[in-house]
PDB file of C-alpha atoms and ligand atoms in Angstrom:
ATOM      1  CA  MET A 235       0.000   0.000   0.000  1.00  0.00           C
ATOM      2  CA  THR A 236       1.246   3.484  -0.771  1.00  0.00           C
ATOM      3  CA  GLY A 237      -1.475   5.492   1.018  1.00  0.00           C
ATOM      4  CA  SER A 238      -5.172   6.236   1.133  1.00  0.00           C
ATOM      5  CA  VAL A 239      -7.299   6.439  -1.965  1.00  0.00           C
ATOM      6  CA  ALA A 240      -8.610   9.815  -0.767  1.00  0.00           C
ATOM      7  CA  ALA A 241      -5.114  11.331  -0.601  1.00  0.00           C
ATOM      8  CA  ALA A 242      -4.292  10.072  -4.088  1.00  0.00           C
ATOM      9  CA  ILE A 243      -7.565  11.465  -5.456  1.00  0.00           C
ATOM     10  CA  ARG A 244      -7.028  14.796  -3.736  1.00  0.00           C
ATOM     11  CA  GLU A 245      -3.598  15.113  -5.300  1.00  0.00           C
ATOM     12  CA  ALA A 246      -4.977  14.472  -8.801  1.00  0.00           C
ATOM     13  CA  LEU A 247      -7.788  16.999  -8.183  1.00  0.00           C
ATOM     14  CA  LEU A 248      -5.311  19.673  -7.131  1.00  0.00           C
ATOM     15  CA  GLU A 249      -3.089  19.189 -10.176  1.00  0.00           C
ATOM     16  CA  CYS A 250      -3.381  22.312 -12.365  1.00  0.00           C
ATOM     17  CA  ASN A 251      -1.744  21.127 -15.554  1.00  0.00           C
ATOM     18  CA  PRO A 252      -4.437  19.382 -17.649  1.00  0.00           C
ATOM     19  CA  TRP A 253      -2.110  16.773 -19.150  1.00  0.00           C
ATOM     20  CA  ALA A 254      -0.525  16.006 -15.785  1.00  0.00           C
ATOM     21  CA  LYS A 255      -4.019  15.779 -14.261  1.00  0.00           C
ATOM     22  CA  ALA A 256      -5.089  13.289 -16.925  1.00  0.00           C
ATOM     23  CA  MET A 257      -2.012  11.154 -16.249  1.00  0.00           C
ATOM     24  CA  ALA A 258      -2.336  11.400 -12.454  1.00  0.00           C
ATOM     25  CA  THR A 259      -5.984  10.352 -12.760  1.00  0.00           C
ATOM     26  CA  ARG A 260      -5.201   7.270 -14.780  1.00  0.00           C
ATOM     27  CA  LYS A 261      -2.521   6.377 -12.246  1.00  0.00           C
ATOM     28  CA  VAL A 262      -4.948   6.685  -9.295  1.00  0.00           C
ATOM     29  CA  ALA A 263      -7.434   4.451 -11.101  1.00  0.00           C
ATOM     30  CA  ARG A 264      -4.730   1.914 -11.906  1.00  0.00           C
ATOM     31  CA  ASP A 265      -3.247   1.924  -8.384  1.00  0.00           C
ATOM     32  CA  TRP A 266      -6.698   1.446  -6.891  1.00  0.00           C
ATOM     33  CA  ARG A 267      -7.436  -1.434  -9.251  1.00  0.00           C
ATOM     34  CA  LEU A 268      -4.137  -3.065  -8.326  1.00  0.00           C
ATOM     35  CA  GLY A 269      -4.927  -2.796  -4.611  1.00  0.00           C
ATOM     36  CA  LYS A 270      -2.146  -0.293  -3.917  1.00  0.00           C
ATOM     37  CA  LEU A 271      -4.418   2.256  -2.208  1.00  0.00           C
ATOM     38  CA  SER A 272      -6.352   1.730   0.997  1.00  0.00           C
ATOM     39  CA  PHE A 273     -10.092   2.341   1.319  1.00  0.00           C
ATOM     40  CA  ALA A 274      -9.547   5.289   3.662  1.00  0.00           C
ATOM     41  CA  PHE A 275     -10.887   8.850   3.580  1.00  0.00           C
ATOM     42  CA  ASP A 276      -8.481  10.749   5.795  1.00  0.00           C
ATOM     43  CA  VAL A 277      -8.362  14.008   3.790  1.00  0.00           C
ATOM     44  CA  GLU A 278     -11.055  16.328   2.441  1.00  0.00           C
ATOM     45  CA  MET A 279     -11.629  17.068  -1.201  1.00  0.00           C
ATOM     46  CA  PRO A 280     -10.788  20.644  -2.283  1.00  0.00           C
ATOM     47  CA  ASP A 281     -13.626  23.126  -2.884  1.00  0.00           C
ATOM     48  CA  LEU A 282     -12.038  24.034  -6.175  1.00  0.00           C
ATOM     49  CA  PRO A 283      -9.837  21.640  -8.145  1.00  0.00           C
ATOM     50  CA  GLY A 284      -6.573  22.787  -9.723  1.00  0.00           C
ATOM     51  CA  ARG A 285      -7.128  24.776 -12.908  1.00  0.00           C
ATOM     52  CA  PRO A 286      -4.620  25.821 -15.596  1.00  0.00           C
ATOM     53  CA  ASP A 287      -4.120  29.514 -16.541  1.00  0.00           C
ATOM     54  CA  ALA A 288      -5.597  28.713 -19.952  1.00  0.00           C
ATOM     55  CA  PRO A 289      -8.317  28.320 -21.080  1.00  0.00           C
ATOM     56  CA  GLU A 290      -9.773  31.525 -19.754  1.00  0.00           C
ATOM     57  CA  LEU A 291     -13.125  30.656 -18.143  1.00  0.00           C
ATOM     58  CA  LEU A 292     -16.098  32.793 -19.148  1.00  0.00           C
ATOM     59  CA  PRO A 293     -19.740  32.660 -18.086  1.00  0.00           C
ATOM     60  CA  PRO A 294     -21.731  30.800 -20.800  1.00  0.00           C
ATOM     61  CA  ASN A 295     -23.386  34.001 -22.077  1.00  0.00           C
ATOM     62  CA  ARG A 296     -19.990  35.651 -22.721  1.00  0.00           C
ATOM     63  CA  MET A 297     -18.665  32.792 -24.860  1.00  0.00           C
ATOM     64  CA  PRO A 298     -17.827  33.858 -28.432  1.00  0.00           C
ATOM     65  CA  LYS A 299     -20.104  32.465 -31.136  1.00  0.00           C
ATOM     66  CA  ARG A 300     -18.846  29.229 -32.615  1.00  0.00           C
ATOM     67  CA  GLY A 301     -19.468  30.228 -36.222  1.00  0.00           C
ATOM     68  CA  LYS A 302     -20.392  27.821 -38.962  1.00  0.00           C
ATOM     69  CA  GLY A 303     -19.716  24.167 -38.144  1.00  0.00           C
ATOM     70  CA  GLY A 304     -17.985  23.578 -41.466  1.00  0.00           C
ATOM     71  CA  SER A 305     -15.364  26.325 -41.173  1.00  0.00           C
ATOM     72  CA  GLU A 306     -11.907  25.622 -39.766  1.00  0.00           C
ATOM     73  CA  ARG A 307     -12.562  28.016 -36.902  1.00  0.00           C
ATOM     74  CA  GLY A 308     -15.923  26.435 -36.162  1.00  0.00           C
ATOM     75  CA  ARG A 309     -14.391  22.968 -36.085  1.00  0.00           C
ATOM     76  CA  ILE A 310     -11.640  23.985 -33.698  1.00  0.00           C
ATOM     77  CA  ALA A 311     -14.199  25.687 -31.449  1.00  0.00           C
ATOM     78  CA  LEU A 312     -16.297  22.494 -31.356  1.00  0.00           C
ATOM     79  CA  TRP A 313     -13.402  20.203 -30.414  1.00  0.00           C
ATOM     80  CA  HIS A 314     -12.132  22.710 -27.896  1.00  0.00           C
ATOM     81  CA  ALA A 315     -15.525  22.907 -26.192  1.00  0.00           C
ATOM     82  CA  LEU A 316     -15.700  19.101 -26.056  1.00  0.00           C
ATOM     83  CA  ALA A 317     -12.156  18.849 -24.659  1.00  0.00           C
ATOM     84  CA  HIS A 318     -13.106  21.299 -21.917  1.00  0.00           C
ATOM     85  CA  ILE A 319     -16.187  19.281 -20.978  1.00  0.00           C
ATOM     86  CA  GLU A 320     -14.023  16.166 -20.639  1.00  0.00           C
ATOM     87  CA  PHE A 321     -11.427  18.072 -18.637  1.00  0.00           C
ATOM     88  CA  VAL A 322     -14.048  19.147 -16.093  1.00  0.00           C
ATOM     89  CA  ALA A 323     -15.535  15.631 -16.207  1.00  0.00           C
ATOM     90  CA  ILE A 324     -12.211  14.287 -14.865  1.00  0.00           C
ATOM     91  CA  ASP A 325     -12.626  16.450 -11.763  1.00  0.00           C
ATOM     92  CA  LEU A 326     -16.313  15.597 -11.435  1.00  0.00           C
ATOM     93  CA  ALA A 327     -15.589  11.857 -11.370  1.00  0.00           C
ATOM     94  CA  LEU A 328     -12.590  12.196  -9.045  1.00  0.00           C
ATOM     95  CA  ASP A 329     -14.604  14.352  -6.666  1.00  0.00           C
ATOM     96  CA  MET A 330     -17.472  11.841  -6.701  1.00  0.00           C
ATOM     97  CA  ALA A 331     -15.133   9.006  -5.668  1.00  0.00           C
ATOM     98  CA  GLY A 332     -13.102  11.026  -3.156  1.00  0.00           C
ATOM     99  CA  ARG A 333     -15.895  12.988  -1.502  1.00  0.00           C
ATOM    100  CA  PHE A 334     -18.544  10.273  -1.214  1.00  0.00           C
ATOM    101  CA  GLY A 335     -16.525   7.042  -1.381  1.00  0.00           C
ATOM    102  CA  GLY A 336     -16.307   6.768   2.410  1.00  0.00           C
ATOM    103  CA  GLU A 337     -20.069   6.793   2.960  1.00  0.00           C
ATOM    104  CA  MET A 338     -20.597   4.466  -0.011  1.00  0.00           C
ATOM    105  CA  ASP A 339     -18.370   1.424  -0.592  1.00  0.00           C
ATOM    106  CA  GLU A 340     -15.421   0.021  -2.537  1.00  0.00           C
ATOM    107  CA  GLY A 341     -17.576  -0.721  -5.584  1.00  0.00           C
ATOM    108  CA  PHE A 342     -18.615   2.929  -5.764  1.00  0.00           C
ATOM    109  CA  VAL A 343     -14.977   4.042  -5.659  1.00  0.00           C
ATOM    110  CA  SER A 344     -14.044   1.508  -8.358  1.00  0.00           C
ATOM    111  CA  ASP A 345     -16.868   2.645 -10.612  1.00  0.00           C
ATOM    112  CA  PHE A 346     -16.149   6.365 -10.382  1.00  0.00           C
ATOM    113  CA  LEU A 347     -12.387   5.972 -10.620  1.00  0.00           C
ATOM    114  CA  SER A 348     -12.949   4.006 -13.812  1.00  0.00           C
ATOM    115  CA  VAL A 349     -15.167   6.865 -15.005  1.00  0.00           C
ATOM    116  CA  ALA A 350     -12.390   9.338 -14.126  1.00  0.00           C
ATOM    117  CA  ALA A 351      -9.888   7.278 -16.130  1.00  0.00           C
ATOM    118  CA  ASP A 352     -12.296   7.258 -19.104  1.00  0.00           C
ATOM    119  CA  GLU A 353     -12.691  11.036 -18.910  1.00  0.00           C
ATOM    120  CA  ALA A 354      -8.916  11.442 -18.821  1.00  0.00           C
ATOM    121  CA  MET A 355      -8.709   9.289 -21.954  1.00  0.00           C
ATOM    122  CA  HIS A 356     -11.484  11.283 -23.637  1.00  0.00           C
ATOM    123  CA  PHE A 357      -9.659  14.501 -22.832  1.00  0.00           C
ATOM    124  CA  ALA A 358      -6.414  13.135 -24.283  1.00  0.00           C
ATOM    125  CA  LEU A 359      -8.130  11.936 -27.476  1.00  0.00           C
ATOM    126  CA  LEU A 360      -9.852  15.293 -28.000  1.00  0.00           C
ATOM    127  CA  ASP A 361      -6.717  17.312 -27.315  1.00  0.00           C
ATOM    128  CA  ARG A 362      -4.786  15.133 -29.755  1.00  0.00           C
ATOM    129  CA  HIS A 363      -7.494  15.720 -32.342  1.00  0.00           C
ATOM    130  CA  LEU A 364      -7.318  19.476 -31.718  1.00  0.00           C
ATOM    131  CA  ARG A 365      -3.593  19.325 -32.392  1.00  0.00           C
ATOM    132  CA  THR A 366      -4.163  17.697 -35.783  1.00  0.00           C
ATOM    133  CA  LEU A 367      -6.214  20.841 -36.543  1.00  0.00           C
ATOM    134  CA  GLY A 368      -3.312  23.064 -35.466  1.00  0.00           C
ATOM    135  CA  SER A 369      -4.793  24.035 -32.088  1.00  0.00           C
ATOM    136  CA  ARG A 370      -4.623  22.737 -28.546  1.00  0.00           C
ATOM    137  CA  TYR A 371      -6.607  22.720 -25.302  1.00  0.00           C
ATOM    138  CA  GLY A 372      -6.276  26.160 -23.716  1.00  0.00           C
ATOM    139  CA  ALA A 373      -6.086  28.046 -27.021  1.00  0.00           C
ATOM    140  CA  LEU A 374      -9.689  29.316 -26.733  1.00  0.00           C
ATOM    141  CA  PRO A 375     -11.855  30.465 -23.817  1.00  0.00           C
ATOM    142  CA  ALA A 376     -14.160  27.896 -22.255  1.00  0.00           C
ATOM    143  CA  HIS A 377     -17.339  28.175 -20.266  1.00  0.00           C
ATOM    144  CA  ASP A 378     -17.420  27.857 -16.547  1.00  0.00           C
ATOM    145  CA  GLY A 379     -20.843  26.371 -15.817  1.00  0.00           C
ATOM    146  CA  LEU A 380     -20.069  22.691 -15.254  1.00  0.00           C
ATOM    147  CA  TRP A 381     -18.274  22.704 -11.936  1.00  0.00           C
ATOM    148  CA  GLU A 382     -21.111  24.742 -10.409  1.00  0.00           C
ATOM    149  CA  ALA A 383     -23.425  21.728 -10.484  1.00  0.00           C
ATOM    150  CA  ALA A 384     -20.869  19.778  -8.494  1.00  0.00           C
ATOM    151  CA  HIS A 385     -20.305  22.544  -6.009  1.00  0.00           C
ATOM    152  CA  GLY A 386     -24.014  22.961  -5.301  1.00  0.00           C
ATOM    153  CA  THR A 387     -24.383  19.269  -4.465  1.00  0.00           C
ATOM    154  CA  ARG A 388     -21.201  18.785  -2.421  1.00  0.00           C
ATOM    155  CA  HIS A 389     -23.050  17.823   0.765  1.00  0.00           C
ATOM    156  CA  ASP A 390     -25.340  15.167  -0.631  1.00  0.00           C
ATOM    157  CA  VAL A 391     -24.391  12.085  -2.604  1.00  0.00           C
ATOM    158  CA  ALA A 392     -27.981  11.529  -3.760  1.00  0.00           C
ATOM    159  CA  ALA A 393     -28.166  15.064  -5.173  1.00  0.00           C
ATOM    160  CA  ARG A 394     -24.753  14.731  -6.804  1.00  0.00           C
ATOM    161  CA  LEU A 395     -25.708  11.453  -8.488  1.00  0.00           C
ATOM    162  CA  ALA A 396     -29.085  12.854  -9.539  1.00  0.00           C
ATOM    163  CA  VAL A 397     -27.565  15.927 -11.180  1.00  0.00           C
ATOM    164  CA  VAL A 398     -24.135  14.960 -12.525  1.00  0.00           C
ATOM    165  CA  PRO A 399     -24.402  11.519 -14.145  1.00  0.00           C
ATOM    166  CA  MET A 400     -28.197  11.354 -14.418  1.00  0.00           C
ATOM    167  CA  VAL A 401     -28.810  14.861 -15.834  1.00  0.00           C
ATOM    168  CA  LEU A 402     -25.575  16.323 -17.204  1.00  0.00           C
ATOM    169  CA  GLU A 403     -23.930  13.189 -18.565  1.00  0.00           C
ATOM    170  CA  ALA A 404     -27.307  11.882 -19.776  1.00  0.00           C
ATOM    171  CA  ARG A 405     -27.648  15.154 -21.696  1.00  0.00           C
ATOM    172  CA  GLY A 406     -24.422  14.189 -23.470  1.00  0.00           C
ATOM    173  CA  LEU A 407     -26.132  11.016 -24.684  1.00  0.00           C
ATOM    174  CA  ASP A 408     -28.875  13.178 -26.218  1.00  0.00           C
ATOM    175  CA  VAL A 409     -26.661  15.640 -28.078  1.00  0.00           C
ATOM    176  CA  THR A 410     -23.682  13.522 -29.177  1.00  0.00           C
ATOM    177  CA  PRO A 411     -25.359  11.563 -32.027  1.00  0.00           C
ATOM    178  CA  ALA A 412     -26.224  14.769 -33.938  1.00  0.00           C
ATOM    179  CA  THR A 413     -22.692  16.133 -33.481  1.00  0.00           C
ATOM    180  CA  LEU A 414     -21.284  12.803 -34.597  1.00  0.00           C
ATOM    181  CA  GLU A 415     -23.406  12.839 -37.740  1.00  0.00           C
ATOM    182  CA  ARG A 416     -22.337  16.387 -38.581  1.00  0.00           C
ATOM    183  CA  VAL A 417     -18.671  15.571 -38.029  1.00  0.00           C
ATOM    184  CA  ARG A 418     -18.938  12.493 -40.242  1.00  0.00           C
ATOM    185  CA  ALA A 419     -20.797  14.453 -42.930  1.00  0.00           C
ATOM    186  CA  ASN A 420     -17.903  16.943 -42.925  1.00  0.00           C
ATOM    187  CA  GLY A 421     -15.543  14.091 -43.749  1.00  0.00           C
ATOM    188  CA  ASP A 422     -13.845  13.940 -40.333  1.00  0.00           C
ATOM    189  CA  GLU A 423     -13.922  10.161 -39.861  1.00  0.00           C
ATOM    190  CA  ARG A 424     -11.303  10.129 -37.129  1.00  0.00           C
ATOM    191  CA  GLY A 425     -13.275  12.689 -35.152  1.00  0.00           C
ATOM    192  CA  ALA A 426     -16.461  10.677 -35.669  1.00  0.00           C
ATOM    193  CA  ARG A 427     -14.780   7.579 -34.240  1.00  0.00           C
ATOM    194  CA  ILE A 428     -13.645   9.476 -31.161  1.00  0.00           C
ATOM    195  CA  LEU A 429     -17.236  10.580 -30.576  1.00  0.00           C
ATOM    196  CA  GLU A 430     -18.498   7.017 -31.014  1.00  0.00           C
ATOM    197  CA  ARG A 431     -16.135   5.816 -28.370  1.00  0.00           C
ATOM    198  CA  ILE A 432     -17.095   8.644 -26.015  1.00  0.00           C
ATOM    199  CA  LEU A 433     -20.796   7.925 -26.505  1.00  0.00           C
ATOM    200  CA  ASP A 434     -20.278   4.248 -25.626  1.00  0.00           C
ATOM    201  CA  ASP A 435     -18.338   5.116 -22.493  1.00  0.00           C
ATOM    202  CA  GLU A 436     -20.829   7.763 -21.415  1.00  0.00           C
ATOM    203  CA  ILE A 437     -23.666   5.226 -21.461  1.00  0.00           C
ATOM    204  CA  ARG A 438     -21.674   3.300 -18.871  1.00  0.00           C
ATOM    205  CA  HIS A 439     -21.105   6.458 -16.802  1.00  0.00           C
ATOM    206  CA  VAL A 440     -24.807   7.254 -16.697  1.00  0.00           C
ATOM    207  CA  ARG A 441     -25.530   3.644 -15.791  1.00  0.00           C
ATOM    208  CA  PHE A 442     -23.150   3.809 -12.814  1.00  0.00           C
ATOM    209  CA  GLY A 443     -24.963   6.953 -11.706  1.00  0.00           C
ATOM    210  CA  ALA A 444     -28.367   5.304 -11.998  1.00  0.00           C
ATOM    211  CA  ILE A 445     -27.271   2.143 -10.162  1.00  0.00           C
ATOM    212  CA  HIS A 446     -25.709   3.960  -7.216  1.00  0.00           C
ATOM    213  CA  PHE A 447     -28.592   6.408  -7.047  1.00  0.00           C
ATOM    214  CA  ALA A 448     -31.010   3.494  -6.773  1.00  0.00           C
ATOM    215  CA  ASP A 449     -28.870   2.081  -3.943  1.00  0.00           C
ATOM    216  CA  VAL A 450     -28.922   5.361  -2.043  1.00  0.00           C
ATOM    217  CA  ALA A 451     -32.698   5.701  -2.491  1.00  0.00           C
ATOM    218  CA  LYS A 452     -33.152   2.194  -1.118  1.00  0.00           C
ATOM    219  CA  ARG A 453     -30.915   2.944   1.858  1.00  0.00           C
ATOM    220  CA  LEU A 454     -32.966   6.068   2.572  1.00  0.00           C
ATOM    221  CA  ASP A 455     -36.158   4.060   2.096  1.00  0.00           C
ATOM    222  CA  GLU A 456     -37.315   6.543  -0.540  1.00  0.00           C
ATOM    223  CA  ASP A 457     -38.997   5.953  -3.858  1.00  0.00           C
ATOM    224  CA  ARG A 458     -36.234   6.233  -6.466  1.00  0.00           C
ATOM    225  CA  ASP A 459     -38.188   8.207  -9.037  1.00  0.00           C
ATOM    226  CA  SER A 460     -39.768  10.761  -6.734  1.00  0.00           C
ATOM    227  CA  LEU A 461     -36.469  11.295  -4.911  1.00  0.00           C
ATOM    228  CA  TRP A 462     -34.711  11.901  -8.231  1.00  0.00           C
ATOM    229  CA  LYS A 463     -37.377  14.333  -9.389  1.00  0.00           C
ATOM    230  CA  SER A 464     -37.339  16.347  -6.198  1.00  0.00           C
ATOM    231  CA  LEU A 465     -33.516  16.525  -6.129  1.00  0.00           C
ATOM    232  CA  VAL A 466     -33.315  17.563  -9.759  1.00  0.00           C
ATOM    233  CA  SER A 467     -35.844  20.350  -9.307  1.00  0.00           C
ATOM    234  CA  ARG A 468     -34.084  21.524  -6.151  1.00  0.00           C
ATOM    235  CA  HIS A 469     -30.491  21.404  -7.469  1.00  0.00           C
ATOM    236  CA  PHE A 470     -30.721  21.749 -11.215  1.00  0.00           C
ATOM    237  CA  GLY A 471     -32.056  25.100 -12.360  1.00  0.00           C
ATOM    238  CA  GLY A 472     -32.575  24.304 -16.043  1.00  0.00           C
ATOM    239  CA  ALA A 473     -35.364  22.022 -17.224  1.00  0.00           C
ATOM    240  CA  VAL A 474     -34.506  18.533 -18.433  1.00  0.00           C
ATOM    241  CA  LYS A 475     -35.089  19.162 -22.123  1.00  0.00           C
ATOM    242  CA  PRO A 476     -36.013  16.953 -25.061  1.00  0.00           C
ATOM    243  CA  PRO A 477     -35.143  15.686 -27.632  1.00  0.00           C
ATOM    244  CA  PHE A 478     -34.043  12.622 -25.674  1.00  0.00           C
ATOM    245  CA  ASN A 479     -31.913   9.768 -26.960  1.00  0.00           C
ATOM    246  CA  ASP A 480     -34.331   7.229 -25.511  1.00  0.00           C
ATOM    247  CA  SER A 481     -32.420   4.117 -26.610  1.00  0.00           C
ATOM    248  CA  ALA A 482     -29.075   5.281 -25.151  1.00  0.00           C
ATOM    249  CA  ARG A 483     -30.837   6.425 -21.977  1.00  0.00           C
ATOM    250  CA  LEU A 484     -32.581   3.087 -21.660  1.00  0.00           C
ATOM    251  CA  ALA A 485     -29.248   1.266 -22.151  1.00  0.00           C
ATOM    252  CA  ALA A 486     -27.960   3.405 -19.260  1.00  0.00           C
ATOM    253  CA  GLY A 487     -30.893   2.402 -17.048  1.00  0.00           C
ATOM    254  CA  LEU A 488     -32.984   5.557 -17.355  1.00  0.00           C
ATOM    255  CA  SER A 489     -36.526   4.786 -18.369  1.00  0.00           C
ATOM    256  CA  ARG A 490     -38.625   7.324 -20.194  1.00  0.00           C
ATOM    257  CA  ASP A 491     -41.269   7.632 -17.491  1.00  0.00           C
ATOM    258  CA  LEU A 492     -38.530   8.830 -15.123  1.00  0.00           C
ATOM    259  CA  TYR A 493     -37.227  11.846 -17.047  1.00  0.00           C
ATOM    260  CA  ALA A 494     -40.191  12.595 -19.344  1.00  0.00           C
ATOM    261  CA  GLY A 495     -42.127  13.781 -16.294  1.00  0.00           C
ATOM    262  CA  LEU A 496     -39.586  16.562 -15.747  1.00  0.00           C
ATOM    263  CA  ALA A 497     -39.484  17.798 -19.343  1.00  0.00           C
TER     264      ALA A 497
HETATM  265 FE1  FE2 B 126     -16.334  11.722 -21.131  1.00  0.00          FE
HETATM  266 FE1  FE2 B 127     -18.636  10.759 -18.515  1.00  0.00          FE
END
């Protein structure tokens, strides 16, 4: 053993350099899988994870327009926005495992560390793709809304699971197929394959969220669906909006009668 899983997670969260964070994250996940880290939660997770100087973070309404999807500039803006989402997703998954692992169990930690490792891989794939277009992560501003959802639910694992995997990541399942189709239609086959892989992985991430949420609801002796609905309306300002990717959501364990009621 080389230490507690919480200390290793905290260190990866505090890393500011995006590429170093991605590598540190994959190492935490690997060390945990190999039994090198103890199931101990002896340190707290930071309120704000380490962030690089670039990209500059802007509120969503101050983000520059992306321009036409087909232009070089528009393409770079798209991949940059996706890379940023994956970068924040690394912290979201690490924070899930490190903040709530102690009150949950080893399986929960394993699941969300594997999610964190996936997000680190997604980030690396997207940054590499950006470089083939002559750009890189950090070259453009990015929007600062995603971490807020995590911060607002930092005291409640049920709320965190309800909002992060079951609303935000599920939203990714809804919007990715259209992006993928557009990218493929523009002749970017390599980009399309990256998005296919991400979509597959994200179904698994949402499923982990749904499974652990159901466990928490059971432990609290609450009805899963009504608990989810009340937590989403309390902690997630925006409405859960169609169009929904019903088949991907179903594969992730979200049935239509759950989320359609909130639309
Ligand atoms: Fe991802
Ligand atoms: Fe994810």
